[in-house]
């Protein structure tokens, strides 16, 4: 199976090359040229498998230039019980709020307590194997722009991985104290972390620009290095995320919550549109998903897009208590546009050009019809996020993080608007509540009862709720800060070259 660029179909590469490069040379994103379709028998066979077995099947079907042994090696090393707390890295918990029952798919049991681990624990294995096939002897330089969770998950996945270097940029004032602490204390000999004076979109634009600047690319080549990406623009990030939707469906059938063949809805707290897009791929492969409920915080550019067909990034940027969704340019939407336009690369290119030059674009009627048929968009402001955390905790004794709470509230909006209460729902829970202790604790007890440092709040929340603190977060307290660099956005290229010792 080969991959195209979303903005130039003439570009055709293998999976290994798509993963090594991260982004196509023309600036487009790599998409699979065909999508494997699973029959009833295929799904029934997967019912009997464990998570790793399901992952091996799905991944092998997309990475056709990997041997079965190579795929097995990636999966077996990534999803260990040691790293994810149990044999099933993505357990489902049932909870209820205001009469709505939800199957909450907890995706945050990995080493950094966010769902990014589901992909970033396996991406380094994909990447080192891809490099060996395509770029023997080269060092991969992984540049990451993060709104908080990707950065730490990528650092943890790539630390001390042979033939790789990783540099992470995060918005100086745009991440939670716990997220910042996780990144600035990162261990490993091949890692670098830098704050930038700007927001996430500035960081992402800065990284994309470095990736596509010819002089910088040449300089790397001359030094036996090449850029790669651990952001969700890399196909190797998206692919592992398809697995957990299929696996969750199988688990719900096995538990008797749904019957085989029943349709489900999915609800996803969305930022860069990677997680929800993975569920869309699962549907294209044959998983019976009815609606895709796209939940945003006050940065509601996607809500407006789904409701009007106009994507307009020219709006106020809010810093919210769900910082991993504080995004105005959702990169992976480009892949959905490619699918919904039946692979019209020139059309996708015209939209992306308009977004860059005019800050907005409007999709045609065909794309709009297909979008409205399947997607529901809604957003949840700060006050409602806090209220949702409180209600869910009081009614179900379930402690949700701020991002998950946004999804829970938007699901209620969906039920309210459509009356569709019957279709069972898989709701993606994307982070441990302890990554956002101040906001979560402040939602369940009066704010004036909270005090002290981030770690005092973690302890207090544990006392109040009895919910266990993930070990890696508890251990951070005693770690030494290794990185306190700050860079202006325009100095990012110079920072990278200096960090690599080739300035
Ligand atoms: C990254 C992230 C999201 C957004 O996911 P996308 O794939 O970028 O849409 C939501 N919640 C949390 C906690 C995250 O870390």
Short mmCIF file of C-alpha atoms and ligand atoms in Angstrom, two decimals:
data_model
loop_
_atom_site.label_atom_id
_atom_site.label_comp_id
_atom_site.label_asym_id
_atom_site.label_seq_id
_atom_site.Cartn_x
_atom_site.Cartn_y
_atom_site.Cartn_z
CA UNK A 1 0.00 0.00 0.00
CA UNK A 2 1.31 3.41 -0.98
CA UNK A 3 0.57 6.96 0.12
CA UNK A 4 -0.32 10.17 -1.76
CA UNK A 5 0.11 13.78 -0.81
CA UNK A 6 -3.24 15.49 -0.13
CA UNK A 7 -2.18 18.39 -2.36
CA UNK A 8 -0.40 16.50 -5.16
CA UNK A 9 -1.52 13.02 -6.15
CA UNK A 10 1.48 12.56 -8.40
CA UNK A 11 3.56 12.20 -5.25
CA UNK A 12 3.48 8.50 -4.33
CA UNK A 13 5.56 7.07 -1.48
CA UNK A 14 5.80 3.87 0.58
CA UNK A 15 4.64 3.71 4.20
CA UNK A 16 8.26 3.73 5.39
CA UNK A 17 8.93 6.92 3.46
CA UNK A 18 5.70 8.59 4.59
CA UNK A 19 6.57 7.88 8.22
CA UNK A 20 10.23 8.92 7.85
CA UNK A 21 9.37 12.24 6.20
CA UNK A 22 6.29 13.04 8.31
CA UNK A 23 5.04 15.59 5.77
CA UNK A 24 5.19 15.58 1.99
CA UNK A 25 7.79 17.80 0.26
CA UNK A 26 5.01 19.86 -1.30
CA UNK A 27 3.61 20.66 2.15
CA UNK A 28 0.68 18.23 1.83
CA UNK A 29 -0.11 15.38 4.23
CA UNK A 30 0.32 11.72 3.35
CA UNK A 31 -2.88 9.69 2.98
CA UNK A 32 -3.30 5.98 2.16
CA UNK A 33 -4.14 5.42 -1.53
CA UNK A 34 -6.67 2.76 -0.62
CA UNK A 35 -8.39 1.90 2.63
CA UNK A 36 -8.54 -1.73 3.77
CA UNK A 37 -12.15 -2.91 4.12
CA UNK A 38 -12.97 -5.46 6.80
CA UNK A 39 -15.70 -8.05 6.35
CA UNK A 40 -17.98 -9.36 9.08
CA UNK A 41 -15.63 -12.34 9.43
CA UNK A 42 -12.63 -10.05 9.88
CA UNK A 43 -14.36 -8.18 12.71
CA UNK A 44 -15.61 -11.40 14.27
CA UNK A 45 -12.06 -12.75 14.29
CA UNK A 46 -10.94 -9.58 16.05
CA UNK A 47 -13.52 -10.08 18.81
CA UNK A 48 -11.40 -12.98 20.01
CA UNK A 49 -8.11 -11.10 19.95
CA UNK A 50 -6.53 -8.98 22.67
CA UNK A 51 -5.54 -5.35 22.07
CA UNK A 52 -2.14 -6.29 20.71
CA UNK A 53 -3.63 -8.81 18.27
CA UNK A 54 -6.08 -6.24 16.94
CA UNK A 55 -3.30 -3.66 16.66
CA UNK A 56 -1.12 -6.07 14.68
CA UNK A 57 -3.88 -6.77 12.19
CA UNK A 58 -4.81 -3.14 11.55
CA UNK A 59 -1.24 -1.87 11.42
CA UNK A 60 -0.01 -4.65 9.12
CA UNK A 61 -2.76 -3.81 6.63
CA UNK A 62 -1.50 -0.25 6.32
CA UNK A 63 2.26 -0.82 6.60
CA UNK A 64 2.60 -3.29 3.74
CA UNK A 65 6.34 -2.70 3.45
CA UNK A 66 6.83 -3.96 7.02
CA UNK A 67 7.12 -7.71 7.66
CA UNK A 68 4.71 -9.37 10.09
CA UNK A 69 7.64 -9.78 12.52
CA UNK A 70 8.46 -6.08 12.32
CA UNK A 71 4.86 -5.09 13.04
CA UNK A 72 4.69 -7.55 15.93
CA UNK A 73 7.93 -6.18 17.34
CA UNK A 74 6.54 -2.61 17.25
CA UNK A 75 3.25 -3.57 18.92
CA UNK A 76 4.69 -5.91 21.54
CA UNK A 77 7.23 -3.33 22.69
CA UNK A 78 4.84 -0.38 22.69
CA UNK A 79 1.75 -1.64 24.52
CA UNK A 80 3.24 -3.44 27.49
CA UNK A 81 1.36 -3.82 30.75
CA UNK A 82 4.36 -2.19 32.38
CA UNK A 83 3.86 1.04 30.40
CA UNK A 84 0.05 1.07 30.31
CA UNK A 85 -0.86 -0.41 33.66
CA UNK A 86 -2.64 -3.49 32.26
CA UNK A 87 -2.92 -5.78 29.23
CA UNK A 88 -5.65 -3.57 27.79
CA UNK A 89 -4.11 -0.11 27.31
CA UNK A 90 -7.51 1.43 26.53
CA UNK A 91 -10.18 0.30 29.04
CA UNK A 92 -13.83 1.38 28.91
CA UNK A 93 -15.73 2.75 31.91
CA UNK A 94 -19.45 3.44 31.96
CA UNK A 95 -20.70 6.71 33.47
CA UNK A 96 -23.90 8.70 33.46
CA UNK A 97 -24.71 12.39 33.59
CA UNK A 98 -28.18 13.95 33.50
CA UNK A 99 -29.66 10.72 32.20
CA UNK A 100 -27.12 10.17 29.39
CA UNK A 101 -25.11 6.97 29.63
CA UNK A 102 -21.63 7.05 28.10
CA UNK A 103 -19.00 4.41 27.41
CA UNK A 104 -15.90 6.33 28.32
CA UNK A 105 -12.83 5.07 26.47
CA UNK A 106 -9.89 5.92 28.72
CA UNK A 107 -6.90 6.55 26.50
CA UNK A 108 -4.56 8.00 29.10
CA UNK A 109 -3.10 5.05 30.99
CA UNK A 110 0.31 5.41 29.31
CA UNK A 111 3.53 6.89 30.73
CA UNK A 112 2.55 10.58 30.30
CA UNK A 113 -1.14 10.32 31.29
CA UNK A 114 -2.53 11.64 27.99
CA UNK A 115 -3.94 9.82 24.98
CA UNK A 116 -0.94 10.87 22.90
CA UNK A 117 0.91 7.88 24.40
CA UNK A 118 -1.32 5.52 22.42
CA UNK A 119 0.48 6.69 19.27
CA UNK A 120 3.76 8.05 20.56
CA UNK A 121 4.80 4.88 22.36
CA UNK A 122 4.73 3.04 19.03
CA UNK A 123 5.83 5.78 16.58
CA UNK A 124 9.54 5.52 17.52
CA UNK A 125 9.47 1.82 16.57
CA UNK A 126 7.78 2.63 13.26
CA UNK A 127 10.25 5.39 12.61
CA UNK A 128 13.49 3.56 13.37
CA UNK A 129 12.37 0.64 11.20
CA UNK A 130 11.31 3.01 8.40
CA UNK A 131 14.65 4.83 8.54
CA UNK A 132 16.53 1.55 8.30
CA UNK A 133 14.58 0.73 5.13
CA UNK A 134 14.82 4.13 3.45
CA UNK A 135 17.57 6.22 5.00
CA UNK A 136 20.23 3.89 6.36
CA UNK A 137 22.85 5.71 8.43
CA UNK A 138 20.90 8.96 8.82
CA UNK A 139 19.83 10.60 12.03
CA UNK A 140 16.17 11.67 12.24
CA UNK A 141 15.56 15.09 13.76
CA UNK A 142 12.06 15.20 15.20
CA UNK A 143 10.61 18.66 15.58
CA UNK A 144 7.48 18.95 17.66
CA UNK A 145 5.09 21.83 18.21
CA UNK A 146 2.95 21.07 21.22
CA UNK A 147 -0.07 22.46 22.99
CA UNK A 148 1.10 20.45 26.02
CA UNK A 149 0.52 16.73 25.74
CA UNK A 150 2.19 15.80 22.46
CA UNK A 151 5.48 17.29 23.60
CA UNK A 152 5.82 15.18 26.70
CA UNK A 153 4.52 12.03 25.04
CA UNK A 154 6.96 12.45 22.14
CA UNK A 155 9.88 13.13 24.49
CA UNK A 156 9.05 10.04 26.51
CA UNK A 157 8.63 7.91 23.37
CA UNK A 158 11.86 9.06 21.71
CA UNK A 159 14.19 9.53 24.70
CA UNK A 160 17.47 7.70 24.05
CA UNK A 161 16.11 6.07 20.88
CA UNK A 162 19.09 5.38 18.63
CA UNK A 163 19.61 7.63 15.57
CA UNK A 164 17.01 10.17 16.67
CA UNK A 165 17.09 13.70 18.10
CA UNK A 166 13.98 15.44 19.37
CA UNK A 167 13.31 19.15 19.85
CA UNK A 168 10.01 20.30 21.37
CA UNK A 169 8.54 23.81 21.20
CA UNK A 170 5.67 24.78 23.50
CA UNK A 171 3.79 28.08 23.98
CA UNK A 172 5.30 29.84 27.00
CA UNK A 173 1.96 30.69 28.62
CA UNK A 174 -0.22 28.08 26.95
CA UNK A 175 0.33 24.84 28.87
CA UNK A 176 -0.71 23.69 32.35
CA UNK A 177 1.87 23.80 35.17
CA UNK A 178 1.92 20.00 35.24
CA UNK A 179 2.48 19.80 31.49
CA UNK A 180 5.31 22.31 31.74
CA UNK A 181 6.89 20.43 34.62
CA UNK A 182 6.67 17.16 32.69
CA UNK A 183 8.56 18.64 29.75
CA UNK A 184 11.18 20.76 31.47
CA UNK A 185 12.30 17.83 33.64
CA UNK A 186 12.58 15.39 30.71
CA UNK A 187 15.48 12.96 30.89
CA UNK A 188 17.44 11.58 27.95
CA UNK A 189 20.58 12.47 25.99
CA UNK A 190 18.87 13.24 22.65
CA UNK A 191 16.14 15.62 23.87
CA UNK A 192 15.70 19.41 23.83
CA UNK A 193 12.79 21.56 25.04
CA UNK A 194 12.13 25.24 24.36
CA UNK A 195 9.30 27.65 25.20
CA UNK A 196 8.28 30.13 22.52
CA UNK A 197 6.84 33.60 22.83
CA UNK A 198 3.56 32.84 21.07
CA UNK A 199 0.64 30.43 21.04
CA UNK A 200 0.36 26.87 19.75
CA UNK A 201 -0.50 27.94 16.21
CA UNK A 202 2.64 30.09 16.14
CA UNK A 203 4.67 27.07 17.26
CA UNK A 204 3.04 24.80 14.67
CA UNK A 205 3.48 27.32 11.84
CA UNK A 206 7.10 27.85 12.91
CA UNK A 207 7.84 24.13 12.81
CA UNK A 208 6.12 23.66 9.44
CA UNK A 209 8.19 26.51 8.04
CA UNK A 210 11.45 24.98 9.24
CA UNK A 211 10.44 21.65 7.66
CA UNK A 212 10.00 23.28 4.26
CA UNK A 213 12.89 25.79 4.18
CA UNK A 214 15.27 24.52 1.45
CA UNK A 215 18.45 25.98 3.01
CA UNK A 216 17.76 24.26 6.31
CA UNK A 217 16.89 20.95 4.64
CA UNK A 218 20.15 21.10 2.66
CA UNK A 219 22.14 21.84 5.78
CA UNK A 220 20.68 18.79 7.45
CA UNK A 221 21.34 16.61 4.42
CA UNK A 222 24.97 17.71 4.37
CA UNK A 223 25.21 16.50 7.96
CA UNK A 224 23.50 13.11 7.41
CA UNK A 225 20.31 14.20 9.12
CA UNK A 226 16.71 14.48 8.03
CA UNK A 227 13.62 16.02 9.55
CA UNK A 228 10.72 13.98 10.74
CA UNK A 229 7.57 14.80 12.62
CA UNK A 230 5.90 13.35 15.67
CA UNK A 231 2.87 15.65 15.30
CA UNK A 232 -0.36 14.13 14.14
CA UNK A 233 0.46 15.23 10.59
CA UNK A 234 2.61 12.06 10.56
CA UNK A 235 0.67 9.04 9.32
CA UNK A 236 2.50 6.96 11.93
CA UNK A 237 0.64 8.94 14.59
CA UNK A 238 -2.80 8.47 13.11
CA UNK A 239 -2.58 4.80 12.32
CA UNK A 240 -2.28 3.50 15.92
CA UNK A 241 -5.31 5.62 16.83
CA UNK A 242 -7.56 3.73 14.40
CA UNK A 243 -6.90 0.61 16.44
CA UNK A 244 -8.50 1.73 19.68
CA UNK A 245 -11.85 2.54 18.08
CA UNK A 246 -12.03 -0.92 16.54
CA UNK A 247 -10.83 -2.47 19.78
CA UNK A 248 -13.34 -0.51 21.87
CA UNK A 249 -16.17 -1.69 19.63
CA UNK A 250 -15.01 -5.31 20.06
CA UNK A 251 -14.78 -4.85 23.84
CA UNK A 252 -18.33 -3.47 23.99
CA UNK A 253 -19.62 -6.45 21.99
CA UNK A 254 -17.75 -8.87 24.26
CA UNK A 255 -19.13 -7.15 27.37
CA UNK A 256 -22.65 -7.40 25.97
CA UNK A 257 -23.14 -3.62 26.01
CA UNK A 258 -23.88 -3.73 22.26
CA UNK A 259 -24.69 -6.47 19.75
CA UNK A 260 -22.33 -7.19 16.89
CA UNK A 261 -23.37 -4.96 13.99
CA UNK A 262 -25.01 -2.28 16.16
CA UNK A 263 -24.19 1.28 15.20
CA UNK A 264 -22.40 3.51 17.68
CA UNK A 265 -21.69 7.23 17.87
CA UNK A 266 -18.29 8.57 18.81
CA UNK A 267 -17.60 11.77 20.75
CA UNK A 268 -14.11 13.21 20.63
CA UNK A 269 -12.64 16.30 22.33
CA UNK A 270 -10.88 17.77 19.33
CA UNK A 271 -7.90 20.01 18.65
CA UNK A 272 -5.79 19.10 15.66
CA UNK A 273 -8.50 16.74 14.36
CA UNK A 274 -6.26 13.65 14.56
CA UNK A 275 -8.19 11.58 17.09
CA UNK A 276 -11.59 12.08 15.50
CA UNK A 277 -10.16 11.50 12.02
CA UNK A 278 -8.81 8.13 13.18
CA UNK A 279 -12.38 7.13 14.10
CA UNK A 280 -13.48 8.21 10.62
CA UNK A 281 -10.89 5.90 9.06
CA UNK A 282 -12.22 3.09 11.28
CA UNK A 283 -15.68 3.75 9.83
CA UNK A 284 -14.31 3.70 6.27
CA UNK A 285 -12.81 0.29 7.07
CA UNK A 286 -16.27 -0.98 7.97
CA UNK A 287 -16.75 -0.21 11.68
CA UNK A 288 -20.44 0.68 12.15
CA UNK A 289 -20.11 4.27 13.35
CA UNK A 290 -23.13 6.50 12.82
CA UNK A 291 -22.20 10.02 13.94
CA UNK A 292 -18.93 11.76 14.68
CA UNK A 293 -19.47 14.29 17.43
CA UNK A 294 -16.70 16.86 17.33
CA UNK A 295 -16.31 18.68 20.65
CA UNK A 296 -14.42 21.97 20.93
CA UNK A 297 -13.77 24.43 23.76
CA UNK A 298 -14.20 28.22 23.34
CA UNK A 299 -11.84 27.99 20.36
CA UNK A 300 -14.80 26.84 18.30
CA UNK A 301 -13.47 27.14 14.76
CA UNK A 302 -14.43 23.51 14.03
CA UNK A 303 -17.96 23.94 15.36
CA UNK A 304 -18.50 26.82 12.97
CA UNK A 305 -16.90 24.89 10.13
CA UNK A 306 -19.16 21.86 10.60
CA UNK A 307 -22.23 24.08 10.83
CA UNK A 308 -21.47 26.44 7.94
CA UNK A 309 -18.78 24.94 5.69
CA UNK A 310 -16.62 28.03 6.26
CA UNK A 311 -13.29 27.55 7.98
CA UNK A 312 -12.21 30.92 9.31
CA UNK A 313 -9.19 31.15 11.59
CA UNK A 314 -9.48 34.94 11.88
CA UNK A 315 -10.91 35.07 15.38
CA UNK A 316 -9.95 35.58 18.98
CA UNK A 317 -7.65 32.92 20.44
CA UNK A 318 -8.72 31.83 23.93
CA UNK A 319 -6.39 30.30 26.52
CA UNK A 320 -8.65 27.78 28.26
CA UNK A 321 -8.53 25.12 30.97
CA UNK A 322 -8.40 22.52 28.17
CA UNK A 323 -5.16 23.78 26.60
CA UNK A 324 -4.57 20.77 24.34
CA UNK A 325 -7.55 21.95 22.31
CA UNK A 326 -6.53 25.61 22.12
CA UNK A 327 -5.99 25.46 18.38
CA UNK A 328 -7.29 27.53 15.48
CA UNK A 329 -5.69 25.59 12.62
CA UNK A 330 -6.63 21.92 12.82
CA UNK A 331 -4.07 20.28 10.54
CA UNK A 332 -5.72 16.92 10.04
CA UNK A 333 -8.87 18.44 8.62
CA UNK A 334 -6.87 18.56 5.37
CA UNK A 335 -7.05 14.75 5.25
CA UNK A 336 -10.81 14.76 5.75
CA UNK A 337 -11.22 17.29 2.93
CA UNK A 338 -9.21 14.96 0.70
CA UNK A 339 -11.48 12.03 1.53
CA UNK A 340 -14.74 13.99 1.24
CA UNK A 341 -13.71 15.48 -2.14
CA UNK A 342 -12.96 11.97 -3.49
CA UNK A 343 -9.26 12.74 -3.55
CA UNK A 344 -9.41 16.08 -5.37
CA UNK A 345 -5.85 17.22 -4.66
CA UNK A 346 -6.20 20.50 -6.53
CA UNK A 347 -9.29 21.42 -4.55
CA UNK A 348 -7.57 20.62 -1.24
CA UNK A 349 -4.61 22.66 -2.37
CA UNK A 350 -6.82 25.66 -3.21
CA UNK A 351 -8.43 25.50 0.27
CA UNK A 352 -5.07 25.28 2.01
CA UNK A 353 -3.70 28.16 -0.06
CA UNK A 354 -6.76 30.26 0.78
CA UNK A 355 -6.31 29.45 4.47
CA UNK A 356 -2.71 30.67 4.30
CA UNK A 357 -3.32 33.81 2.27
CA UNK A 358 -6.83 34.89 3.32
CA UNK A 359 -7.19 33.05 6.61
CA UNK A 360 -10.30 31.20 5.47
CA UNK A 361 -11.98 28.99 2.89
CA UNK A 362 -15.46 27.67 2.12
CA UNK A 363 -15.98 24.08 0.99
CA UNK A 364 -18.19 23.22 -1.99
CA UNK A 365 -21.70 21.76 -1.66
CA UNK A 366 -20.65 18.14 -2.16
CA UNK A 367 -18.15 18.29 0.71
CA UNK A 368 -20.61 20.22 2.87
CA UNK A 369 -23.36 17.63 2.33
CA UNK A 370 -21.08 14.75 3.22
CA UNK A 371 -19.76 16.61 6.23
CA UNK A 372 -23.20 17.44 7.63
CA UNK A 373 -24.42 13.89 7.08
CA UNK A 374 -21.88 12.43 9.50
CA UNK A 375 -20.48 15.17 11.72
CA UNK A 376 -22.04 17.07 14.61
CA UNK A 377 -20.06 20.03 15.92
CA UNK A 378 -20.50 21.69 19.29
CA UNK A 379 -18.47 23.64 21.82
CA UNK A 380 -18.34 24.08 25.57
CA UNK A 381 -17.16 27.24 27.34
CA UNK A 382 -15.16 27.44 30.57
CA UNK A 383 -18.14 27.71 32.91
CA UNK A 384 -19.89 24.70 31.36
CA UNK A 385 -16.68 22.67 31.44
CA UNK A 386 -16.39 23.19 35.20
CA UNK A 387 -20.09 22.48 35.71
CA UNK A 388 -19.81 19.25 33.73
CA UNK A 389 -16.84 18.02 35.78
CA UNK A 390 -18.83 18.66 38.97
CA UNK A 391 -22.04 17.01 37.76
CA UNK A 392 -20.33 13.94 36.38
CA UNK A 393 -18.40 13.55 39.62
CA UNK A 394 -21.48 13.99 41.81
CA UNK A 395 -23.77 11.82 39.73
CA UNK A 396 -21.40 9.02 38.69
CA UNK A 397 -18.40 9.40 40.97
CA UNK A 398 -16.36 9.77 37.79
CA UNK A 399 -13.55 12.32 37.77
CA UNK A 400 -13.04 13.65 34.22
CA UNK A 401 -10.25 15.91 33.06
CA UNK A 402 -11.12 19.23 31.42
CA UNK A 403 -10.88 17.93 27.82
CA UNK A 404 -13.04 14.91 28.50
CA UNK A 405 -15.58 17.17 30.20
CA UNK A 406 -15.87 19.26 27.04
CA UNK A 407 -16.79 16.08 25.16
CA UNK A 408 -19.33 15.06 27.81
CA UNK A 409 -21.08 18.41 27.56
CA UNK A 410 -21.12 18.47 23.75
CA UNK A 411 -22.57 14.96 23.75
CA UNK A 412 -25.44 16.26 25.89
CA UNK A 413 -25.94 19.07 23.34
CA UNK A 414 -26.09 16.44 20.59
CA UNK A 415 -28.74 14.42 22.43
CA UNK A 416 -30.71 17.57 23.16
CA UNK A 417 -30.63 18.76 19.54
CA UNK A 418 -31.19 15.46 17.75
CA UNK A 419 -33.13 13.40 20.29
CA UNK A 420 -30.76 10.50 19.51
CA UNK A 421 -30.48 9.03 22.97
CA UNK A 422 -30.59 5.40 21.82
CA UNK A 423 -27.42 5.02 19.79
CA UNK A 424 -24.70 3.79 22.18
CA UNK A 425 -21.80 6.16 22.45
CA UNK A 426 -18.04 5.77 22.72
CA UNK A 427 -16.63 8.92 24.30
CA UNK A 428 -12.87 9.43 24.09
CA UNK A 429 -11.33 10.41 27.42
CA UNK A 430 -8.01 11.99 26.56
CA UNK A 431 -6.17 12.85 29.77
CA UNK A 432 -5.87 12.03 33.45
CA UNK A 433 -7.60 14.63 35.64
CA UNK A 434 -4.31 15.00 37.52
CA UNK A 435 -2.73 16.73 34.53
CA UNK A 436 -5.09 19.64 35.15
CA UNK A 437 -5.50 19.50 38.92
CA UNK A 438 -6.17 23.16 39.56
CA UNK A 439 -9.06 23.34 37.08
CA UNK A 440 -10.51 19.95 38.00
CA UNK A 441 -10.26 20.46 41.75
CA UNK A 442 -11.60 24.01 41.36
CA UNK A 443 -14.65 22.52 39.66
CA UNK A 444 -15.58 20.14 42.47
CA UNK A 445 -14.76 22.15 45.61
CA UNK A 446 -14.93 25.90 46.33
CA UNK A 447 -11.93 27.68 44.82
CA UNK A 448 -10.92 29.33 48.12
CA UNK A 449 -10.32 25.90 49.64
CA UNK A 450 -7.53 25.22 47.15
CA UNK A 451 -4.02 26.38 47.79
CA UNK A 452 -0.38 25.56 47.47
CA UNK A 453 1.74 24.27 44.62
CA UNK A 454 0.65 22.08 41.72
CA UNK A 455 1.73 19.02 43.71
CA UNK A 456 -0.18 20.13 46.82
CA UNK A 457 -3.27 20.27 44.63
CA UNK A 458 -2.60 16.79 43.32
CA UNK A 459 -2.45 15.54 46.90
CA UNK A 460 -5.56 17.46 47.89
CA UNK A 461 -7.52 16.11 44.92
CA UNK A 462 -6.44 12.60 45.80
CA UNK A 463 -7.65 13.13 49.41
CA UNK A 464 -10.97 14.59 48.32
CA UNK A 465 -11.79 12.05 45.60
CA UNK A 466 -9.80 8.94 46.41
CA UNK A 467 -8.88 8.66 42.72
CA UNK A 468 -5.40 7.22 42.33
CA UNK A 469 -2.60 9.54 41.12
CA UNK A 470 -0.73 8.14 38.09
CA UNK A 471 2.75 7.19 39.29
CA UNK A 472 4.79 9.13 36.70
CA UNK A 473 2.98 12.34 37.71
CA UNK A 474 3.52 11.75 41.41
CA UNK A 475 7.24 11.17 40.81
CA UNK A 476 7.76 14.45 38.93
CA UNK A 477 7.84 16.38 42.17
CA UNK A 478 11.40 15.34 42.90
CA UNK A 479 12.80 15.84 39.42
CA UNK A 480 15.29 18.50 38.46
CA UNK A 481 14.40 21.12 35.80
CA UNK A 482 16.74 20.64 32.83
CA UNK A 483 15.32 23.10 30.28
CA UNK A 484 14.33 26.74 30.72
CA UNK A 485 15.07 28.14 27.25
CA UNK A 486 12.71 30.68 25.69
CA UNK A 487 12.80 31.66 22.02
CA UNK A 488 11.02 34.22 19.84
CA UNK A 489 9.01 32.60 17.03
CA UNK A 490 11.31 34.06 14.35
CA UNK A 491 14.36 32.61 16.11
CA UNK A 492 13.10 29.01 15.99
CA UNK A 493 15.18 28.05 12.90
CA UNK A 494 18.36 29.35 14.55
CA UNK A 495 17.48 27.50 17.76
CA UNK A 496 17.15 24.21 15.88
CA UNK A 497 20.44 24.56 14.02
CA UNK A 498 22.24 25.51 17.23
CA UNK A 499 20.73 22.60 19.16
CA UNK A 500 21.94 20.26 16.41
CA UNK A 501 25.39 21.82 16.43
CA UNK A 502 25.25 22.77 12.73
CA UNK A 503 24.68 26.54 12.91
C1 LIG B 1 -4.12 16.37 21.89
C2 LIG B 1 -5.26 16.36 22.80
C3 LIG B 1 -6.57 16.55 22.33
C4 LIG B 1 -6.87 16.86 20.89
O1 LIG B 1 -6.63 15.76 20.04
P1 LIG B 1 -6.49 15.97 18.47
O2 LIG B 1 -6.11 14.64 17.94
O3 LIG B 1 -5.39 16.97 18.28
O4 LIG B 1 -7.78 16.47 17.97
C5 LIG B 1 -7.60 16.45 23.25
N1 LIG B 1 -7.38 16.21 24.55
C6 LIG B 1 -6.13 16.03 25.04
C7 LIG B 1 -5.95 15.79 26.49
C8 LIG B 1 -5.03 16.08 24.18
O5 LIG B 1 -3.81 15.89 24.68
#
